[in-house]
Coordinates of C-alpha atoms in Angstrom, one line a residue:
M1 CA 0.0 0.0 0.0
S2 CA 1.4 3.4 -0.9
S3 CA 2.2 6.0 1.7
T4 CA -0.7 8.2 0.5
I5 CA -3.1 5.4 1.2
D6 CA -1.4 4.6 4.5
S7 CA -2.0 8.1 5.7
L8 CA -5.6 8.2 4.4
F9 CA -6.5 5.0 6.1
L10 CA -4.4 4.9 9.2
N11 CA -3.7 8.5 10.4
T12 CA -7.3 9.7 10.4
P13 CA -10.2 9.5 13.0
S14 CA -11.7 6.0 13.5
S15 CA -14.9 5.3 11.6
G16 CA -16.0 2.2 13.3
D17 CA -16.7 -1.2 11.9
F18 CA -17.2 0.1 8.3
I19 CA -13.5 0.7 7.9
N20 CA -10.7 -1.8 8.1
K21 CA -7.1 -0.8 7.9
S22 CA -6.1 -3.1 5.1
N23 CA -9.1 -2.7 2.8
G24 CA -10.6 0.7 3.6
I25 CA -14.3 1.3 3.7
I26 CA -16.7 -1.6 3.1
F27 CA -20.4 -1.8 3.7
T28 CA -23.7 -3.2 2.3
I29 CA -26.9 -1.2 1.7
S30 CA -30.3 -2.8 0.9
T31 CA -33.5 -1.4 -0.6
P32 CA -37.0 -2.9 -0.8
G33 CA -39.0 -3.3 -4.0
K34 CA -42.6 -2.1 -4.3
V35 CA -46.0 -3.4 -5.3
I36 CA -49.2 -1.5 -6.3
L37 CA -52.0 -2.7 -4.1
H38 CA -54.8 -0.7 -5.7
G39 CA -55.2 2.1 -8.3
E40 CA -53.6 0.5 -11.4
H41 CA -54.6 2.5 -14.5
S42 CA -57.0 4.7 -12.6
V43 CA -54.1 6.6 -11.2
V44 CA -53.4 7.9 -14.7
Y45 CA -56.8 9.7 -14.4
G46 CA -56.2 11.4 -11.1
K47 CA -57.6 8.7 -8.9
L48 CA -56.1 7.4 -5.6
A49 CA -53.6 4.6 -5.7
L50 CA -51.8 2.6 -3.0
A51 CA -48.3 1.2 -3.1
A52 CA -46.4 -0.7 -0.4
S53 CA -42.8 -1.7 0.0
L54 CA -42.0 -5.4 -0.7
G55 CA -39.9 -7.7 1.4
L56 CA -37.8 -8.6 -1.6
R57 CA -34.7 -6.4 -1.6
T58 CA -31.8 -5.1 -3.8
S59 CA -28.4 -5.1 -2.1
G60 CA -25.4 -3.0 -3.0
T61 CA -22.0 -3.7 -1.6
F62 CA -19.3 -1.0 -1.7
R63 CA -15.6 -1.9 -1.1
E64 CA -12.6 0.4 -1.4
N65 CA -9.6 -1.1 -3.1
E66 CA -5.9 -0.3 -2.6
Y67 CA -4.4 2.4 -4.8
S68 CA -1.8 1.5 -7.4
D69 CA -0.2 3.9 -9.9
D70 CA 0.0 1.1 -12.5
A71 CA -3.6 -0.2 -12.5
S72 CA -6.3 1.5 -10.5
V73 CA -9.9 1.0 -11.5
I74 CA -13.5 1.5 -10.4
E75 CA -15.2 -1.8 -10.9
V76 CA -19.0 -2.2 -11.3
H77 CA -20.6 -5.6 -11.1
F78 CA -24.3 -6.2 -11.7
P79 CA -24.6 -10.0 -11.9
D80 CA -28.4 -10.0 -12.4
I81 CA -27.9 -8.3 -15.8
N82 CA -24.5 -10.0 -16.6
L83 CA -22.6 -6.7 -16.4
H84 CA -19.1 -6.4 -15.2
Y85 CA -17.5 -3.1 -16.1
S86 CA -14.2 -1.3 -15.2
F87 CA -13.4 2.4 -15.4
N88 CA -9.9 3.8 -15.3
F89 CA -9.7 5.6 -11.9
K90 CA -7.7 8.6 -13.3
E91 CA -10.2 9.1 -16.1
I92 CA -13.1 9.1 -13.5
Q93 CA -11.1 11.6 -11.4
N94 CA -10.7 13.8 -14.5
L95 CA -14.4 13.5 -15.1
L96 CA -15.2 14.7 -11.6
E97 CA -13.0 17.8 -12.1
K98 CA -15.3 19.0 -14.9
P99 CA -18.0 21.5 -13.8
L100 CA -21.5 20.1 -13.7
P101 CA -24.1 21.6 -16.0
V102 CA -26.3 23.5 -13.5
N103 CA -29.1 26.0 -13.8
P104 CA -28.9 28.9 -13.4
D105 CA -25.2 28.8 -12.6
I106 CA -22.7 26.5 -10.8
S107 CA -22.5 28.6 -7.7
C108 CA -26.1 27.6 -6.7
F109 CA -25.5 23.9 -6.7
N110 CA -24.5 21.5 -3.9
L111 CA -25.2 17.9 -2.8
E112 CA -28.5 19.1 -1.3
N113 CA -30.3 20.2 -4.5
P114 CA -30.2 17.7 -7.4
E115 CA -33.1 19.6 -9.1
K116 CA -30.6 22.3 -10.1
I117 CA -28.6 20.0 -12.4
D118 CA -29.5 20.3 -16.1
H119 CA -30.6 16.7 -16.2
D120 CA -30.7 16.3 -20.0
L121 CA -27.3 17.9 -20.6
H122 CA -25.7 15.9 -17.8
L123 CA -27.2 12.7 -19.1
K124 CA -26.0 13.5 -22.6
N125 CA -22.5 14.1 -21.3
I126 CA -22.4 10.8 -19.4
E127 CA -23.7 8.9 -22.4
G128 CA -21.0 10.6 -24.5
F129 CA -18.3 9.7 -22.1
L130 CA -19.5 6.0 -22.0
S131 CA -19.9 5.7 -25.8
G132 CA -16.1 6.1 -26.2
S133 CA -15.1 3.7 -23.5
G134 CA -14.8 -0.1 -23.2
N135 CA -17.5 -2.2 -24.8
Y136 CA -20.4 0.1 -23.9
D137 CA -21.8 0.1 -27.5
T138 CA -22.2 -3.7 -27.4
L139 CA -24.3 -3.6 -24.2
N140 CA -28.1 -4.2 -24.3
K141 CA -30.6 -1.5 -23.2
V142 CA -30.9 -2.7 -19.6
Q143 CA -27.2 -2.9 -19.2
K144 CA -26.7 0.6 -20.7
N145 CA -29.4 2.2 -18.5
S146 CA -27.8 0.6 -15.4
L147 CA -24.3 1.8 -16.2
V148 CA -25.5 5.2 -17.1
S149 CA -27.5 5.4 -13.8
F150 CA -24.4 4.5 -11.9
L151 CA -22.1 7.1 -13.6
Y152 CA -24.7 9.8 -13.8
L153 CA -25.5 9.6 -10.0
F154 CA -21.8 9.1 -9.0
T155 CA -20.6 12.1 -10.9
A156 CA -23.6 14.3 -10.0
M157 CA -23.1 13.6 -6.3
F158 CA -19.3 13.6 -6.1
S159 CA -18.2 16.3 -8.6
S160 CA -19.1 19.2 -6.2
L161 CA -17.4 17.6 -3.2
N162 CA -14.1 18.3 -1.7
L163 CA -13.5 14.7 -0.9
K164 CA -10.5 12.4 -1.5
L165 CA -11.6 9.3 -3.4
C166 CA -10.1 5.8 -3.6
P167 CA -10.6 3.1 -6.3
F168 CA -13.5 0.9 -5.3
H169 CA -15.5 -2.2 -6.3
F170 CA -19.3 -1.8 -6.3
S171 CA -21.7 -4.7 -6.8
V172 CA -25.5 -4.8 -6.8
S173 CA -27.8 -7.9 -6.8
S174 CA -31.5 -8.1 -6.4
Q175 CA -34.3 -10.5 -5.4
L176 CA -36.6 -8.6 -7.8
S177 CA -37.3 -9.6 -11.4
I178 CA -36.3 -6.9 -13.8
G179 CA -39.2 -5.2 -15.6
G180 CA -41.9 -7.0 -13.7
G181 CA -43.5 -4.0 -12.1
T182 CA -42.1 -4.5 -8.6
G183 CA -39.9 -1.5 -8.5
S184 CA -36.7 -3.1 -9.6
S185 CA -35.3 0.1 -11.3
A186 CA -36.2 2.3 -8.3
S187 CA -34.8 -0.2 -5.8
F188 CA -31.6 -0.3 -7.9
V189 CA -31.1 3.5 -8.1
I190 CA -32.0 4.0 -4.5
S191 CA -29.3 1.4 -3.6
L192 CA -26.9 3.4 -5.7
V193 CA -27.7 6.8 -4.2
A194 CA -27.8 5.4 -0.6
S195 CA -24.4 3.7 -1.1
F196 CA -22.9 6.9 -2.4
L197 CA -24.3 9.0 0.4
H198 CA -23.2 6.5 3.0
Y199 CA -19.7 6.5 1.5
I200 CA -19.7 10.3 1.7
K201 CA -20.6 10.0 5.4
L202 CA -17.9 7.5 6.2
A203 CA -15.2 9.2 4.1
T204 CA -16.1 12.6 5.5
R205 CA -16.0 11.2 9.1
R206 CA -12.6 9.7 8.3
S207 CA -11.1 12.9 6.9
G208 CA -12.4 15.0 9.8
N209 CA -14.1 17.5 7.5
R210 CA -17.5 18.3 8.9
V211 CA -18.0 21.9 7.9
N212 CA -18.4 22.6 4.2
L213 CA -18.3 19.6 1.9
S214 CA -18.3 21.6 -1.4
K215 CA -15.5 22.7 -3.6
D216 CA -15.1 26.5 -3.8
I217 CA -16.9 27.0 -7.1
Y218 CA -20.1 25.4 -5.8
A219 CA -22.5 26.6 -3.1
P220 CA -21.4 25.7 0.4
C221 CA -22.8 22.4 1.5
L222 CA -23.7 22.4 5.2
F223 CA -25.6 19.1 4.9
T224 CA -25.7 17.5 8.4
L225 CA -24.3 14.0 7.9
D226 CA -25.5 12.0 10.9
S227 CA -22.7 10.6 13.1
D228 CA -24.8 7.4 13.4
T229 CA -23.4 5.2 10.6
T230 CA -25.8 2.4 11.2
M231 CA -28.9 4.1 9.7
F232 CA -30.1 7.1 7.7
N233 CA -31.9 10.0 9.4
E234 CA -34.8 11.9 7.9
E235 CA -32.7 14.5 6.2
E236 CA -30.5 11.8 4.6
L237 CA -33.6 9.9 3.5
K238 CA -35.0 13.0 1.8
A239 CA -31.8 13.5 -0.1
I240 CA -31.7 9.8 -1.1
S241 CA -35.3 10.0 -2.5
N242 CA -34.7 13.2 -4.3
W243 CA -31.5 11.9 -6.0
G244 CA -33.3 8.6 -6.7
F245 CA -36.0 10.5 -8.7
Y246 CA -33.3 11.6 -11.2
G247 CA -31.9 8.1 -11.5
E248 CA -35.5 6.9 -12.2
K249 CA -35.7 9.5 -15.1
I250 CA -33.0 7.6 -16.9
H251 CA -35.1 4.4 -16.8
H252 CA -38.6 5.8 -17.2
G253 CA -38.3 9.3 -18.7
N254 CA -41.1 10.9 -16.6
P255 CA -41.5 8.9 -13.4
S256 CA -44.3 9.8 -10.9
G257 CA -41.9 9.9 -7.9
V258 CA -43.8 7.2 -6.2
D259 CA -41.3 4.3 -6.7
N260 CA -38.3 6.2 -5.4
T261 CA -40.3 7.4 -2.4
I262 CA -41.6 4.0 -1.4
C263 CA -38.2 2.3 -1.9
T264 CA -36.6 5.0 0.2
Y265 CA -39.0 5.2 3.1
G266 CA -40.8 1.8 3.0
S267 CA -44.2 1.1 4.5
L268 CA -47.2 2.4 2.5
I269 CA -47.8 5.4 0.2
A270 CA -51.1 6.8 -1.0
F271 CA -50.8 9.0 -4.0
K272 CA -52.6 10.9 -6.7
K273 CA -51.3 12.4 -9.9
G274 CA -49.9 15.9 -9.4
C275 CA -49.9 15.6 -5.6
P276 CA -47.0 14.8 -3.3
P277 CA -47.0 11.1 -2.1
N278 CA -48.7 10.7 1.3
R279 CA -46.5 8.4 3.5
K280 CA -48.5 6.1 5.8
S281 CA -47.1 3.7 8.5
M282 CA -47.7 0.0 8.4
S283 CA -47.1 -1.7 11.7
Y284 CA -49.2 -4.8 11.1
P285 CA -47.3 -7.6 9.2
L286 CA -49.0 -8.5 5.9
K287 CA -48.1 -11.7 4.2
L288 CA -48.3 -11.7 0.4
L289 CA -48.1 -14.2 -2.4
L290 CA -46.2 -12.6 -5.4
I291 CA -46.8 -14.6 -8.5
N292 CA -44.9 -14.1 -11.7
T293 CA -46.8 -15.2 -14.8
R294 CA -43.5 -15.2 -16.7
V295 CA -45.4 -13.3 -19.4
S296 CA -43.8 -10.1 -20.6
R297 CA -46.0 -7.1 -21.1
D298 CA -45.9 -3.7 -22.8
T299 CA -47.0 -1.1 -20.3
K300 CA -47.5 1.6 -22.9
S301 CA -49.8 -0.5 -25.1
L302 CA -51.8 -1.6 -22.0
V303 CA -52.3 2.0 -20.9
L304 CA -53.5 2.9 -24.4
K305 CA -55.8 -0.1 -24.4
A306 CA -57.5 1.1 -21.1
A307 CA -57.7 4.6 -22.5
D308 CA -59.4 3.3 -25.7
F309 CA -62.0 1.5 -23.5
I310 CA -62.7 4.7 -21.5
Q311 CA -63.0 6.8 -24.6
K312 CA -65.3 4.3 -26.3
F313 CA -67.5 3.8 -23.3
H314 CA -67.1 7.1 -21.7
N315 CA -69.8 6.9 -18.9
V316 CA -69.0 3.2 -18.1
G317 CA -65.3 4.0 -18.1
N318 CA -65.7 6.9 -15.7
A319 CA -67.8 4.8 -13.5
L320 CA -65.1 2.1 -13.4
L321 CA -62.5 4.7 -12.5
N322 CA -64.6 6.2 -9.8
T323 CA -65.2 2.7 -8.3
M324 CA -61.5 2.0 -8.4
D325 CA -60.9 5.3 -6.5
E326 CA -63.4 4.2 -3.9
I327 CA -61.7 0.8 -3.6
S328 CA -58.4 2.5 -2.9
K329 CA -59.9 4.8 -0.3
T330 CA -61.7 1.9 1.4
A331 CA -58.5 -0.2 1.4
L332 CA -56.6 2.6 3.0
E333 CA -59.2 2.9 5.8
L334 CA -59.0 -0.9 6.3
L335 CA -55.2 -0.9 6.5
D336 CA -55.5 1.9 9.1
V337 CA -57.7 -0.5 11.2
L338 CA -55.1 -3.2 11.0
N339 CA -52.4 -0.9 12.1
K340 CA -54.2 0.1 15.3
S341 CA -52.6 -1.6 18.3
N342 CA -56.0 -2.2 19.9
S343 CA -57.5 -4.3 17.0
N344 CA -58.8 -7.6 18.3
E345 CA -58.7 -11.0 16.5
D346 CA -62.3 -10.7 15.3
E347 CA -61.8 -7.2 13.9
I348 CA -58.6 -8.3 12.2
A349 CA -60.3 -11.3 10.6
T350 CA -63.2 -9.1 9.4
T351 CA -60.8 -6.5 8.0
F352 CA -58.8 -9.1 6.1
Q353 CA -62.0 -10.5 4.6
K354 CA -62.9 -7.0 3.3
L355 CA -59.4 -6.4 1.9
E356 CA -59.6 -9.7 0.0
E357 CA -63.0 -8.8 -1.4
L358 CA -61.7 -5.5 -2.6
S359 CA -58.9 -7.3 -4.4
E360 CA -61.4 -9.5 -6.1
I361 CA -63.6 -6.6 -7.1
N362 CA -60.6 -4.5 -8.4
H363 CA -59.3 -7.4 -10.5
S364 CA -62.7 -7.8 -12.1
L365 CA -62.8 -4.1 -13.0
L366 CA -59.3 -4.3 -14.5
R367 CA -60.4 -7.3 -16.5
I368 CA -63.3 -5.3 -17.9
L369 CA -60.8 -2.6 -18.9
G370 CA -59.1 -5.2 -20.9
V371 CA -55.8 -5.4 -19.2
S372 CA -55.9 -8.9 -17.7
H373 CA -54.4 -12.0 -19.4
P374 CA -55.2 -15.7 -19.5
S375 CA -52.2 -16.4 -17.2
L376 CA -53.5 -14.0 -14.7
E377 CA -57.0 -15.5 -14.9
E378 CA -55.5 -19.0 -14.3
I379 CA -53.8 -17.7 -11.1
V380 CA -57.1 -16.2 -9.9
R381 CA -58.9 -19.5 -10.6
I382 CA -56.3 -21.6 -8.7
L383 CA -56.3 -19.4 -5.7
K384 CA -60.1 -19.2 -5.6
E385 CA -60.2 -23.0 -5.1
Y386 CA -58.5 -22.4 -1.8
G387 CA -60.7 -19.4 -0.8
L388 CA -58.0 -16.8 -1.6
K389 CA -58.5 -13.7 -3.8
A390 CA -55.8 -12.6 -6.3
K391 CA -55.5 -9.5 -8.5
L392 CA -53.1 -8.3 -11.1
T393 CA -50.7 -5.6 -10.1
G394 CA -49.1 -3.0 -12.2
A395 CA -50.0 -2.6 -15.9
G396 CA -51.4 -6.2 -16.3
G397 CA -51.2 -8.1 -19.5
G398 CA -49.0 -10.6 -17.8
G399 CA -46.4 -9.6 -15.2
Y400 CA -47.3 -10.2 -11.6
S401 CA -50.4 -11.2 -9.6
T402 CA -50.7 -10.6 -5.8
C403 CA -52.7 -12.3 -3.1
L404 CA -52.9 -11.3 0.6
V405 CA -52.7 -14.3 2.9
P406 CA -54.9 -14.1 6.0
P407 CA -52.9 -14.7 9.3
S408 CA -55.0 -17.8 10.1
F409 CA -54.5 -19.5 6.7
S410 CA -53.4 -23.1 6.9
Q411 CA -49.7 -23.7 6.1
N412 CA -50.6 -27.1 4.6
Y413 CA -53.0 -25.4 2.1
L414 CA -50.4 -22.8 1.4
D415 CA -47.8 -25.5 0.5
E416 CA -50.4 -27.1 -1.8
I417 CA -51.0 -23.7 -3.5
L418 CA -47.3 -23.1 -4.0
A419 CA -46.9 -26.5 -5.6
K420 CA -49.9 -26.1 -7.8
L421 CA -48.8 -22.7 -9.1
S422 CA -45.3 -23.9 -9.7
N423 CA -46.6 -27.0 -11.6
S424 CA -48.7 -24.6 -13.7
G425 CA -45.5 -22.7 -14.8
F426 CA -45.7 -19.8 -12.5
D427 CA -42.9 -18.5 -10.2
V428 CA -44.3 -17.7 -6.7
K429 CA -42.7 -16.1 -3.7
I430 CA -44.0 -15.5 -0.2
T431 CA -43.0 -12.1 1.0
T432 CA -44.2 -9.3 3.3
L433 CA -45.7 -5.9 2.7
G434 CA -44.8 -2.6 4.4
V435 CA -41.2 -3.4 5.3
E436 CA -38.7 -0.8 6.2
G437 CA -37.1 1.3 3.4
V438 CA -33.4 1.6 2.5
R439 CA -31.1 0.6 5.3
V440 CA -27.5 -0.1 6.2
D441 CA -27.2 -3.9 6.5
S442 CA -23.5 -4.2 7.4

């Protein structure tokens, strides 16, 4: 190890368990996925929708490497999409020295306000940098988006900071299926942002600089980085969600902001188009069957299909949308009942029954809109044999189906259901709803 790195690692304040003298900073962050409970398609028309965090998580592990003048790289490894990519460390350092494109001028930007970055121009610059490096042009769309997200967020968050960096290895793996409507992209970008922010916390603590994090040409950054390195505080969570929104723009163009919010904070969110997401707590554990039809779907065409129905049968379509809105409102009230600490067993059982019935009704309405699929209907039929109610989630047309499992449901029957769904060609997982958001795992 060089003397520079020796002094960086050994002659600075202790940073706890996240730093080891031989390998530098190392930690793992994890982020939940998300699922839409109610409000698919109707949310496009200004109706209420509900989303909850999912107990399937994306994990990002960050590990500093030793510095070498001969061969120093930043390694990115995303095994779920078969991507292993290396950047020359000095080239990344040079990239970080370039001023960020900011509106109205660079002196107004710091780590706290990602909205001041000229998103389109910064994205264009990153894509231009990548197009001339490595084998970027041979990558598929998902691989490119993931790599662009990494470098966009890394440079956007670090370029303004007066912080000494080391080469590092960063890997991300997920329990979520990509493109299935369970928030895989948001879970990914929130893992990126949270990892970068956590590294900034640890590296800042190590360097002893706790006053102004910004370089001179940028606005002073007095962001209070919590000394507790085992968790994120509210200010840090807000920054993570805000930066995650811009990572989501790379994947979805014009995201609603719901996915990055639910993946950051966890629990439950009620949202309407054009309104800030309303965060709700979920203290009662909800067991969920998440069933993958293995049928790919085109979200855009399904949205257009629903729109065509609503236009063709205007009054009927509006009645369907209004009913879906009422279902979301009623489901939210029922979830509030479950989360009350004084709910008794009879009240819980009755509440669960109503929630199941709402799922059945909502699926029927979505079927009328024309966004179901034979695979989804097969899942509904199988679960109905056992007294359970399933509904599609997300755009429909394939993708996933969900089913709440009552707390008193027989484990033997549940095992039968899992076997039957699997034998029918479906991939099914048992998970939980309303889990905590992004967190430091180790």
